[in-house]
Coordinates of C-alpha atoms in Angstrom, one line a residue:
M28 CA 0.2 0.4 0.1
K29 CA 1.4 3.4 -0.4
L30 CA 0.9 6.6 2.0
V31 CA 1.3 9.8 0.8
V32 CA 2.2 12.4 3.6
V33 CA 1.6 16.2 1.9
S34 CA 2.8 18.7 5.3
A35 CA 2.7 22.4 4.9
G36 CA 5.4 23.0 7.0
L37 CA 7.4 26.6 6.3
S38 CA 10.7 25.8 8.2
V39 CA 12.4 24.2 8.7
P40 CA 12.9 22.3 11.2
S41 CA 8.9 22.2 11.3
S42 CA 6.4 20.7 14.0
T43 CA 4.5 20.7 10.6
R44 CA 7.1 17.8 9.8
L45 CA 7.9 16.6 12.9
L46 CA 4.0 15.6 13.3
A47 CA 3.8 14.2 9.6
D48 CA 6.8 12.2 9.6
R49 CA 4.9 10.4 13.4
L50 CA 2.1 9.6 12.5
A51 CA 3.7 8.4 8.9
A52 CA 5.7 6.2 11.6
A53 CA 2.9 5.2 13.9
V54 CA 0.2 4.2 10.6
G55 CA 3.9 2.0 8.7
R56 CA 3.6 -0.1 12.7
Q57 CA 0.4 -1.0 12.3
A58 CA -0.2 -1.8 8.8
A59 CA 2.4 -4.1 6.8
G60 CA 4.3 -3.2 4.6
V61 CA 3.3 0.4 3.3
E62 CA 5.5 2.6 1.0
V63 CA 5.5 5.9 2.3
E64 CA 6.1 9.0 -0.3
V65 CA 6.5 12.6 1.6
V66 CA 5.7 15.9 -0.3
E67 CA 7.2 19.0 1.5
L68 CA 5.0 21.5 0.2
R69 CA 7.4 24.4 1.1
D70 CA 9.4 23.5 -2.2
L71 CA 6.3 23.4 -4.5
A72 CA 5.2 26.9 -3.8
V73 CA 7.0 28.9 -6.4
E74 CA 5.0 25.9 -9.1
I75 CA 1.7 26.0 -6.9
A76 CA 1.4 29.5 -7.9
H77 CA 2.4 29.1 -11.4
N78 CA 0.3 26.3 -12.0
F79 CA -3.1 29.0 -11.0
T80 CA -1.7 31.7 -13.5
N81 CA -0.7 29.2 -16.8
G82 CA -3.2 26.1 -15.5
F83 CA 0.3 23.4 -16.2
P84 CA 2.2 21.9 -13.1
G85 CA 5.5 22.1 -13.4
R86 CA 7.5 19.0 -13.8
R87 CA 7.8 18.9 -9.1
L88 CA 4.6 19.9 -9.3
A89 CA 3.6 17.6 -11.7
A90 CA 4.9 13.8 -10.3
A91 CA 3.8 15.9 -6.3
L92 CA 0.2 15.3 -7.2
E93 CA 0.2 12.1 -8.3
A94 CA 1.6 10.9 -6.3
V95 CA -1.0 11.5 -4.4
T96 CA -3.9 11.1 -7.0
E97 CA -1.9 7.2 -7.0
A98 CA -1.9 7.0 -3.0
D99 CA -3.5 4.6 -1.3
G100 CA -4.2 6.4 1.6
V101 CA -3.0 10.2 3.0
I102 CA -1.8 12.2 5.5
A103 CA -2.0 15.9 5.4
V104 CA -1.0 17.8 7.8
T105 CA -0.6 22.4 8.0
P106 CA 0.7 25.1 10.2
V107 CA -2.1 27.1 12.0
F108 CA -2.8 30.8 9.9
T109 CA -5.0 32.8 11.6
A110 CA -7.0 30.7 12.7
S111 CA -7.3 27.9 9.5
Y112 CA -5.1 25.9 7.9
S113 CA -2.1 27.6 5.4
G114 CA -3.0 29.8 2.4
L115 CA -0.4 27.1 0.5
F116 CA -1.9 24.3 1.9
K117 CA -4.9 25.1 0.9
S118 CA -3.7 25.8 -3.3
F119 CA -2.2 22.5 -3.1
F120 CA -6.4 20.5 -3.0
D121 CA -7.2 23.9 -5.4
V122 CA -4.8 22.6 -7.9
L123 CA -5.3 18.9 -7.3
D124 CA -7.8 17.4 -9.1
K125 CA -11.0 17.6 -7.9
E126 CA -11.7 13.1 -7.9
A127 CA -8.2 12.3 -6.5
L128 CA -9.2 12.2 -3.2
V129 CA -13.2 10.4 -3.9
G130 CA -13.2 7.4 -1.5
K131 CA -9.6 7.8 -0.4
P132 CA -8.8 7.4 3.1
V133 CA -7.3 10.5 4.8
L134 CA -6.4 11.3 8.1
I135 CA -5.9 15.1 9.3
A136 CA -3.7 16.8 11.8
A137 CA -2.6 20.2 12.4
T138 CA 0.3 21.9 14.3
G139 CA 0.0 25.2 16.3
G140 CA 1.4 28.1 19.1
T141 CA -1.7 27.1 21.3
A142 CA -4.4 24.9 22.7
R143 CA -6.9 27.1 21.4
H144 CA -6.8 26.6 17.0
S145 CA -7.3 22.6 17.7
L146 CA -10.6 23.5 15.9
V147 CA -9.7 23.7 13.0
L148 CA -9.5 20.1 12.2
E149 CA -13.3 20.4 12.1
H150 CA -14.0 23.9 11.6
A151 CA -11.6 23.9 8.7
L152 CA -10.1 21.0 7.4
R153 CA -12.2 17.5 8.1
P154 CA -14.9 20.4 5.5
M155 CA -13.1 20.5 3.0
F156 CA -11.7 16.4 3.2
A157 CA -15.2 16.1 3.1
Y158 CA -16.2 18.2 -0.1
L159 CA -13.5 16.7 -1.8
R160 CA -15.7 13.5 -1.2
A161 CA -12.1 11.5 1.1
V162 CA -12.6 9.2 3.9
V163 CA -11.0 11.4 6.5
A164 CA -10.2 9.0 9.8
P165 CA -12.9 9.9 12.9
T166 CA -9.7 10.9 14.8
G167 CA -7.4 13.8 13.8
V168 CA -4.4 15.3 15.6
Y169 CA -3.9 18.9 17.4
A170 CA -0.7 19.0 18.5
A171 CA 0.0 22.9 20.2
S172 CA 3.6 24.1 21.2
E173 CA 2.6 22.5 24.5
D174 CA 2.3 18.6 23.3
W175 CA 6.0 17.8 22.0
G176 CA 6.7 16.3 25.0
A177 CA 3.6 16.0 27.5
E178 CA 1.6 13.0 27.5
G179 CA -2.1 12.6 25.2
L180 CA 0.2 13.5 21.8
E181 CA 1.8 10.0 21.1
D182 CA -1.2 8.1 22.0
R183 CA -3.3 10.6 20.2
T184 CA -1.2 9.4 17.0
E185 CA -1.0 6.0 17.4
R186 CA -4.8 5.9 17.3
A187 CA -5.1 8.3 14.2
A188 CA -2.7 6.2 12.7
G189 CA -5.0 2.4 13.6
E190 CA -7.9 3.3 11.6
L191 CA -6.0 5.3 8.6
A192 CA -3.8 1.9 8.2
A193 CA -7.4 0.5 9.2
L194 CA -9.3 2.5 6.5
M195 CA -6.3 1.2 3.6
A196 CA -6.6 -1.9 4.4
G197 CA -10.8 -1.7 4.5
L198 CA -10.7 0.0 1.1
S199 CA -6.9 -1.7 -0.6
G200 CA -8.9 -4.7 -0.7
A201 CA -12.6 -3.8 -2.0
K202 CA -10.3 -2.3 -4.6
R203 CA -9.2 -5.5 -5.2
E204 CA -11.9 -7.7 -5.0
A205 CA -13.7 -8.5 -8.8
P206 CA -16.6 -6.1 -9.6
P207 CA -19.9 -8.1 -9.2
V208 CA -21.7 -8.8 -12.2
V209 CA -24.1 -6.5 -13.3
V210 CA -27.1 -8.1 -15.6
P211 CA -29.0 -5.5 -17.3
F212 CA -32.5 -5.6 -16.4
E213 CA -34.3 -6.7 -19.3
E214 CA -31.8 -9.8 -19.7
Q215 CA -33.2 -10.4 -16.2
L216 CA -36.4 -10.5 -17.8
A217 CA -36.1 -12.9 -20.4
R218 CA -34.0 -15.1 -18.5
L219 CA -37.3 -15.1 -16.8
A220 CA -39.9 -15.5 -19.3
A221 CA -37.6 -18.7 -20.6
S222 CA -37.3 -20.5 -17.0

């Protein structure tokens, strides 16, 4: 299974990337054979802006969009800016094909300076991914500055990762099953009449 991690952290080092890496590692512990690819949006900012103005993704942005589209699951992590996701984070998902996340398992997460912004998960990220028709894991993970090294973050990380791993396994298993044979109604009537 392929897991793509989208990290919108801007600084180096980034607490957003740190949370993204912890979540990916937790999914890897709970689902065997997970291949992880990280998309660092900071490195794609110029290509994302150019895509808005000319309608075409650059080489690296096209590869990132393809990775997300082909993934079996996505971890999406953003820093909180002005009580919402970052503009770079939103812009990336704006240039992604509107059908790319339909039915795809997504784990949402965010980082911020204070716990007061934790509702960004429910009031900004979850509605955006619901609009894109993704299957959002029930547990989102928010990490404020005081959460690093404190009790609770690891438990939330493991619970959310377990939910994403289960969704990925369930949905990828469903993809492998043969589609049901659909017999047109007229043919069903003809079969009934012949019997």
